[in-house]
C-alpha positions as a printed Julia matrix, in Angstrom:
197×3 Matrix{Float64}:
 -10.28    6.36  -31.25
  -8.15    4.98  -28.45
  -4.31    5.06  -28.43
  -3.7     2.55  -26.51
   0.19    1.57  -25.34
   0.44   -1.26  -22.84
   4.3    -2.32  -21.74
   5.39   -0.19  -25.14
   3.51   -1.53  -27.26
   0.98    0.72  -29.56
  -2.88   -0.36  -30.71
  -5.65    1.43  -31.47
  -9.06    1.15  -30.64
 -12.82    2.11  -31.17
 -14.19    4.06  -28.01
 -17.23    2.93  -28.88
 -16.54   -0.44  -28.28
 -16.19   -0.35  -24.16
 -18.98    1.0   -21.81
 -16.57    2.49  -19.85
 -12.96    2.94  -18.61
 -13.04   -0.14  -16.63
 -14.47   -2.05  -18.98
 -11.2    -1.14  -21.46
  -9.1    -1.9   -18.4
 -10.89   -5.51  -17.92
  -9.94   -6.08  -21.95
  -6.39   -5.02  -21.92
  -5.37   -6.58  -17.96
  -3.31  -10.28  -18.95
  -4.18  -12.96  -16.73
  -1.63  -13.08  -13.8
  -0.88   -9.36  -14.14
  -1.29   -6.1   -12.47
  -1.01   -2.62  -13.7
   1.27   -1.1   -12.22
   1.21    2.8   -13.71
  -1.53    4.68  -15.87
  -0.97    8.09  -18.16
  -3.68    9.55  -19.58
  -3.02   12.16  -22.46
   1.0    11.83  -20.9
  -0.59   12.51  -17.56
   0.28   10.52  -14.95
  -2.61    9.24  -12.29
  -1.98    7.24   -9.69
  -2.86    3.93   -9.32
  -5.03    4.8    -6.5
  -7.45    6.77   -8.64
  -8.15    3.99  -10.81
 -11.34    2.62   -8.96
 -12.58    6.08   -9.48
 -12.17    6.32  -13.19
 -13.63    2.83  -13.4
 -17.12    4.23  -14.47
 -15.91    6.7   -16.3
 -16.83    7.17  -20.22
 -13.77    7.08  -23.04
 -13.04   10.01  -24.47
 -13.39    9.78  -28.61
  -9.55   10.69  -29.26
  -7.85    9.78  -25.92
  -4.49    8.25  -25.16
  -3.96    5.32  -22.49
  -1.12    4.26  -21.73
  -0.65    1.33  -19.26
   1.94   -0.78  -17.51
   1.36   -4.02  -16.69
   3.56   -6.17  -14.67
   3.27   -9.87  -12.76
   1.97  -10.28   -9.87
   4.71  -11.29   -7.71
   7.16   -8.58   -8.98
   4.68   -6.08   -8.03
   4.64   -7.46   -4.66
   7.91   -7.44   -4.04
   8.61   -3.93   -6.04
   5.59   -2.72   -3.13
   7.37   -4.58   -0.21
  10.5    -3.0    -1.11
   9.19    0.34   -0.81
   7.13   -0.37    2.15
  10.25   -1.7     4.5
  11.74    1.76    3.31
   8.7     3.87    4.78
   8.74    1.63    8.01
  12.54    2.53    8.63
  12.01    5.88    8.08
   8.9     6.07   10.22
  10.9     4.45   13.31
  13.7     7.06   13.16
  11.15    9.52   13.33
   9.15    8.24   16.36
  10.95    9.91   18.99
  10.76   13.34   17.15
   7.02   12.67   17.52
   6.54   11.61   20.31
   8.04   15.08   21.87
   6.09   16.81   19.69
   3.18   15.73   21.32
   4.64   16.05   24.67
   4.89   19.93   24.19
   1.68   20.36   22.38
   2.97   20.86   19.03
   0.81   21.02   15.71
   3.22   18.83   13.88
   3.06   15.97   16.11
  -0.98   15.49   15.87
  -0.34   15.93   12.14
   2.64   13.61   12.46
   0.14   10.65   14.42
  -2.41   10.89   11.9
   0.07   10.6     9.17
   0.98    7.41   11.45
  -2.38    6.27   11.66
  -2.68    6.15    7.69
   0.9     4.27    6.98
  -0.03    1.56   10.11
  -3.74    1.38    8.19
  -2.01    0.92    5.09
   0.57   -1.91    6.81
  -2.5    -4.0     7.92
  -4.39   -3.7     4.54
  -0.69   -4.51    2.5
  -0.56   -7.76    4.48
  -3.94   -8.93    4.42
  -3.15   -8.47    0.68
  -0.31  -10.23    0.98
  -1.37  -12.91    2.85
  -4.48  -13.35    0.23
  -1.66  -13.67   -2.68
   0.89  -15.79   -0.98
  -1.41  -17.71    0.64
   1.5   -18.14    3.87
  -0.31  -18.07    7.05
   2.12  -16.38   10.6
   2.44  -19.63   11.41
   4.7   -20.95    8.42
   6.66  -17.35    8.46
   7.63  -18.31   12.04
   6.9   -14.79   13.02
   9.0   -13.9    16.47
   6.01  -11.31   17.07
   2.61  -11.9    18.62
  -0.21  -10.57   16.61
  -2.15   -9.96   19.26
   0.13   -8.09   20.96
   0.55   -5.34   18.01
  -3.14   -5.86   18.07
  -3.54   -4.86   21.77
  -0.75   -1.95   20.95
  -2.53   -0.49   18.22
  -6.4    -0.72   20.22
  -4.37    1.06   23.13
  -3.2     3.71   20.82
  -6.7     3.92   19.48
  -8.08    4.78   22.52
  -5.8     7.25   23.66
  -5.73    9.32   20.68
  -9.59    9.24   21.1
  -9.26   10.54   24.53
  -6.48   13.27   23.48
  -3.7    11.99   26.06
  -0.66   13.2    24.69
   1.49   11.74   27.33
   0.0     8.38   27.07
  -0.08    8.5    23.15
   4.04   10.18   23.29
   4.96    6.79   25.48
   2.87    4.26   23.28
   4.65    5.9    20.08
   8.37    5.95   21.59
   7.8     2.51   23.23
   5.33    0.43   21.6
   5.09    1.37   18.29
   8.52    0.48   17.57
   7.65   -3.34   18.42
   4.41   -2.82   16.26
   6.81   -1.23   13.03
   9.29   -4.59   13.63
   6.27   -7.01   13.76
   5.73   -5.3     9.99
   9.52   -5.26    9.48
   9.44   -9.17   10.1
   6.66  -10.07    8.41
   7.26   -8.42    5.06
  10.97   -9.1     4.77
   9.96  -13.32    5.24
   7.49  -12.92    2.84
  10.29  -11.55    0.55
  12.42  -14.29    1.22
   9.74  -16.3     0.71
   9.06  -15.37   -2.95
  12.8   -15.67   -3.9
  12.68  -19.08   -3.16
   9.31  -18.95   -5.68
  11.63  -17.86   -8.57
């Protein structure tokens, strides 16, 4: 038996009657909608484990219970968030950047933590851009994309050759223009979906 509660709202179901974890997950996702948190016998797992536990078998007496929400306020919830991290990250560049100057553990920790967030950037708007459908031209970007494209190869290739002076100037000086291209981007496509509602 599955105990299932989805947006607060309690049901109960045969195990027997999915294959598999994502196959409950297909039955129970609206049209339009996105899930937005999982707990599993009250424990929480993140969202980003749920591709994982896709395959996995139900559990005879198990309790789901999921959170659903639509599409665009999920997007905007996640842009929120993300324009958060970015200010954060920029206050923090120059702190890296001497870091890596001296040699210091933290600030090769620091870039790859970096690496992840700008890899995470890129994949959110690709999403983004997917959903909305608003290409860089309509946004009216003031940022080049190739530019932060150029930044970010530059940065690539320094980190693979271990220059810590050339990756401390790219990540007081250029990564700031790279973190405003993100800045821009996201807020407009905000804006954008308040005028959608």
């Amino acid at each position: 038996m599955i105990r299932a509660i989805i947006n607060g709202e309690e049901k109960v179901y045969n195990s027997n009657d999915f294959e598999n974890f994502g196959a409950f997950l297909s039955k129970m996702l609206p049209s339009g909608m996105v899930l937005k948190s999982l707990k599993i016998n009250d424990k929480d797992i993140p969202i980003s484990f749920v591709e994982e536990l896709k395959g996995a078998k139900i559990d005879e007496d198990i309790k789901i219970e999921m959170e659903f929400v639509n599409t665009v306020e999920f997007l905007k919830e996640t842009l929120n968030d993300v324009l958060g991290y970015i200010n954060n990250v920029k206050v923090l560049l120059p702190q890296v950047a001497s870091s890596l100057i001296v040699g210091n553990e933290s600030g090769w920790k620091a870039i790859t933590d970096l690496s992840d967030g700008l890899a995470a950037m890129e994949n959110l708007r690709n999403s983004t851009q997917q959903i909305t459908k608003l290409s860089e031209e309509e946004l009216n970007l003031s940022k080049n994309r190739e530019e932060i494209a150029n930044t970010l190869r530059e940065l690539l290739n320094s980190l693979s050759n271990r220059d810590n002076i050339e990756i401390s100037d790219i990540v007081e000086n250029k990564i700031p223009d790279v973190l405003d291209y993100y800045i821009e981007y996201f807020t407009k496509i905000l804006e954008a979906l308040k005028n959608v509602n």
